PDB file of C-alpha atoms in Angstrom:
ATOM      1  CA  MET A   1      -3.243  14.084  29.933  1.00 67.00           C
ATOM      2  CA  SER A   2      -5.376  15.908  27.379  1.00 77.00           C
ATOM      3  CA  GLN A   3      -8.418  14.382  25.658  1.00 77.00           C
ATOM      4  CA  LYS A   4      -6.395  14.172  22.391  1.00 74.00           C
ATOM      5  CA  GLN A   5      -3.628  12.277  24.161  1.00 78.00           C
ATOM      6  CA  ALA A   6      -6.066   9.970  25.914  1.00 76.00           C
ATOM      7  CA  ALA A   7      -7.838   9.249  22.563  1.00 77.00           C
ATOM      8  CA  SER A   8      -4.448   8.563  20.959  1.00 85.00           C
ATOM      9  CA  ALA A   9      -3.503   6.178  23.797  1.00 83.00           C
ATOM     10  CA  ASP A  10      -6.873   4.391  23.572  1.00 85.00           C
ATOM     11  CA  MET A  11      -6.478   4.049  19.779  1.00 86.00           C
ATOM     12  CA  GLN A  12      -2.965   2.679  20.185  1.00 88.00           C
ATOM     13  CA  ASN A  13      -4.198   0.103  22.784  1.00 86.00           C
ATOM     14  CA  PHE A  14      -7.022  -0.852  20.429  1.00 87.00           C
ATOM     15  CA  LEU A  15      -4.599  -1.372  17.531  1.00 89.00           C
ATOM     16  CA  VAL A  16      -2.251  -3.493  19.662  1.00 86.00           C
ATOM     17  CA  GLN A  17      -5.255  -5.677  20.695  1.00 89.00           C
ATOM     18  CA  GLN A  18      -6.357  -6.062  17.115  1.00 91.00           C
ATOM     19  CA  GLN A  19      -2.890  -6.977  15.987  1.00 90.00           C
ATOM     20  CA  ALA A  20      -2.656  -9.603  18.730  1.00 86.00           C
ATOM     21  CA  LYS A  21      -6.001 -11.035  17.661  1.00 89.00           C
ATOM     22  CA  ALA A  22      -4.854 -11.144  14.016  1.00 91.00           C
ATOM     23  CA  GLN A  23      -1.647 -12.912  14.994  1.00 87.00           C
ATOM     24  CA  LEU A  24      -3.570 -15.481  17.049  1.00 85.00           C
ATOM     25  CA  GLN A  25      -5.947 -16.103  14.109  1.00 89.00           C
ATOM     26  CA  GLN A  26      -2.962 -16.510  11.752  1.00 91.00           C
ATOM     27  CA  THR A  27      -1.358 -18.977  14.124  1.00 85.00           C
ATOM     28  CA  ILE A  28      -4.562 -20.997  14.452  1.00 87.00           C
ATOM     29  CA  SER A  29      -4.892 -21.056  10.648  1.00 91.00           C
ATOM     30  CA  ARG A  30      -1.307 -22.296  10.160  1.00 89.00           C
ATOM     31  CA  LEU A  31      -1.769 -24.866  12.851  1.00 88.00           C
ATOM     32  CA  THR A  32      -4.997 -26.151  11.263  1.00 89.00           C
ATOM     33  CA  ASP A  33      -3.468 -26.248   7.785  1.00 91.00           C
ATOM     34  CA  GLU A  34      -0.273 -28.039   8.835  1.00 91.00           C
ATOM     35  CA  CYS A  35      -1.897 -30.557  11.143  1.00 93.00           C
ATOM     36  CA  TRP A  36      -4.813 -31.314   8.766  1.00 92.00           C
ATOM     37  CA  THR A  37      -2.375 -32.008   5.920  1.00 92.00           C
ATOM     38  CA  LYS A  38      -0.260 -34.291   8.094  1.00 93.00           C
ATOM     39  CA  CYS A  39      -3.080 -36.198   9.890  1.00 94.00           C
ATOM     40  CA  ILE A  40      -6.214 -36.416   7.776  1.00 92.00           C
ATOM     41  CA  GLY A  41      -6.108 -38.820   4.901  1.00 84.00           C
ATOM     42  CA  ASN A  42      -9.578 -38.881   3.393  1.00 85.00           C
ATOM     43  CA  PRO A  43     -12.063 -36.636   5.174  1.00 85.00           C
ATOM     44  CA  GLY A  44     -15.226 -38.318   6.195  1.00 87.00           C
ATOM     45  CA  ASN A  45     -18.065 -37.745   8.599  1.00 92.00           C
ATOM     46  CA  TYR A  46     -15.777 -38.279  11.612  1.00 91.00           C
ATOM     47  CA  MET A  47     -12.100 -38.563  12.522  1.00 92.00           C
ATOM     48  CA  SER A  48     -10.649 -41.940  13.410  1.00 93.00           C
ATOM     49  CA  SER A  49      -8.920 -42.358  16.794  1.00 95.00           C
ATOM     50  CA  LYS A  50      -5.616 -42.401  14.906  1.00 95.00           C
ATOM     51  CA  GLU A  51      -6.460 -39.088  13.227  1.00 95.00           C
ATOM     52  CA  GLN A  52      -7.601 -37.525  16.466  1.00 95.00           C
ATOM     53  CA  ALA A  53      -4.395 -38.600  18.267  1.00 97.00           C
ATOM     54  CA  CYS A  54      -2.276 -37.230  15.351  1.00 96.00           C
ATOM     55  CA  MET A  55      -4.138 -33.889  15.378  1.00 94.00           C
ATOM     56  CA  ASP A  56      -3.714 -33.621  19.174  1.00 95.00           C
ATOM     57  CA  ASN A  57       0.003 -34.429  18.987  1.00 96.00           C
ATOM     58  CA  CYS A  58       0.590 -32.124  16.030  1.00 95.00           C
ATOM     59  CA  ALA A  59      -1.184 -29.224  17.681  1.00 92.00           C
ATOM     60  CA  ARG A  60       0.795 -29.755  20.920  1.00 94.00           C
ATOM     61  CA  ARG A  61       4.141 -29.835  18.955  1.00 93.00           C
ATOM     62  CA  PHE A  62       3.173 -26.778  16.904  1.00 90.00           C
ATOM     63  CA  LEU A  63       2.264 -24.728  20.026  1.00 88.00           C
ATOM     64  CA  GLU A  64       5.326 -25.821  21.932  1.00 93.00           C
ATOM     65  CA  SER A  65       7.658 -24.933  18.996  1.00 90.00           C
ATOM     66  CA  THR A  66       5.896 -21.580  18.538  1.00 87.00           C
ATOM     67  CA  GLN A  67       6.312 -20.776  22.254  1.00 89.00           C
ATOM     68  CA  PHE A  68       9.990 -21.762  22.134  1.00 92.00           C
ATOM     69  CA  VAL A  69      10.630 -19.452  19.143  1.00 89.00           C
ATOM     70  CA  VAL A  70       8.774 -16.538  20.774  1.00 87.00           C
ATOM     71  CA  LYS A  71      10.716 -16.989  24.048  1.00 90.00           C
ATOM     72  CA  TYR A  72      14.004 -17.232  22.104  1.00 90.00           C
ATOM     73  CA  PHE A  73      13.436 -13.982  20.237  1.00 86.00           C
ATOM     74  CA  GLN A  74      12.175 -12.245  23.380  1.00 86.00           C
ATOM     75  CA  ALA A  75      15.350 -13.252  25.206  1.00 88.00           C
ATOM     76  CA  LYS A  76      17.500 -12.171  22.239  1.00 85.00           C
ATOM     77  CA  ALA A  77      15.726  -8.823  21.993  1.00 84.00           C
ATOM     78  CA  GLY A  78      16.206  -8.309  25.710  1.00 81.00           C
ATOM     79  CA  GLY A  79      19.917  -9.086  25.416  1.00 76.00           C
ATOM     80  CA  GLN A  80      19.611 -11.997  27.729  1.00 61.00           C
ATOM     81  CA  GLN A  81      21.452 -15.239  27.330  1.00 54.00           C
ATOM     82  CA  HIS A  82      19.010 -18.152  27.274  1.00 51.00           C
ATOM     83  CA  GLU A  83      20.214 -21.532  28.409  1.00 53.00           C
ATOM     84  CA  GLY A  84      20.846 -23.748  25.375  1.00 54.00           C
ATOM     85  CA  PHE A  85      21.141 -20.839  22.821  1.00 52.00           C
TER      86      PHE A  85
END
């Protein structure tokens, strides 16, 4: 592999990593926005136990549904039949 090809491969890997970071940040931002809106009534100095439980449950559901969708589309892209689809 020439230096030019190696540099191109390194740049491509860097871009893939940066894209993954950007997607993660976008997901965290969406999670925060959605769960905050659902769970926090009037922001104060601290969250009540009810607000904390709501945020925890909301974040869990959000991540589980995101994982489900990703797996579904990965299976679909791979031409695999996924149980329940």
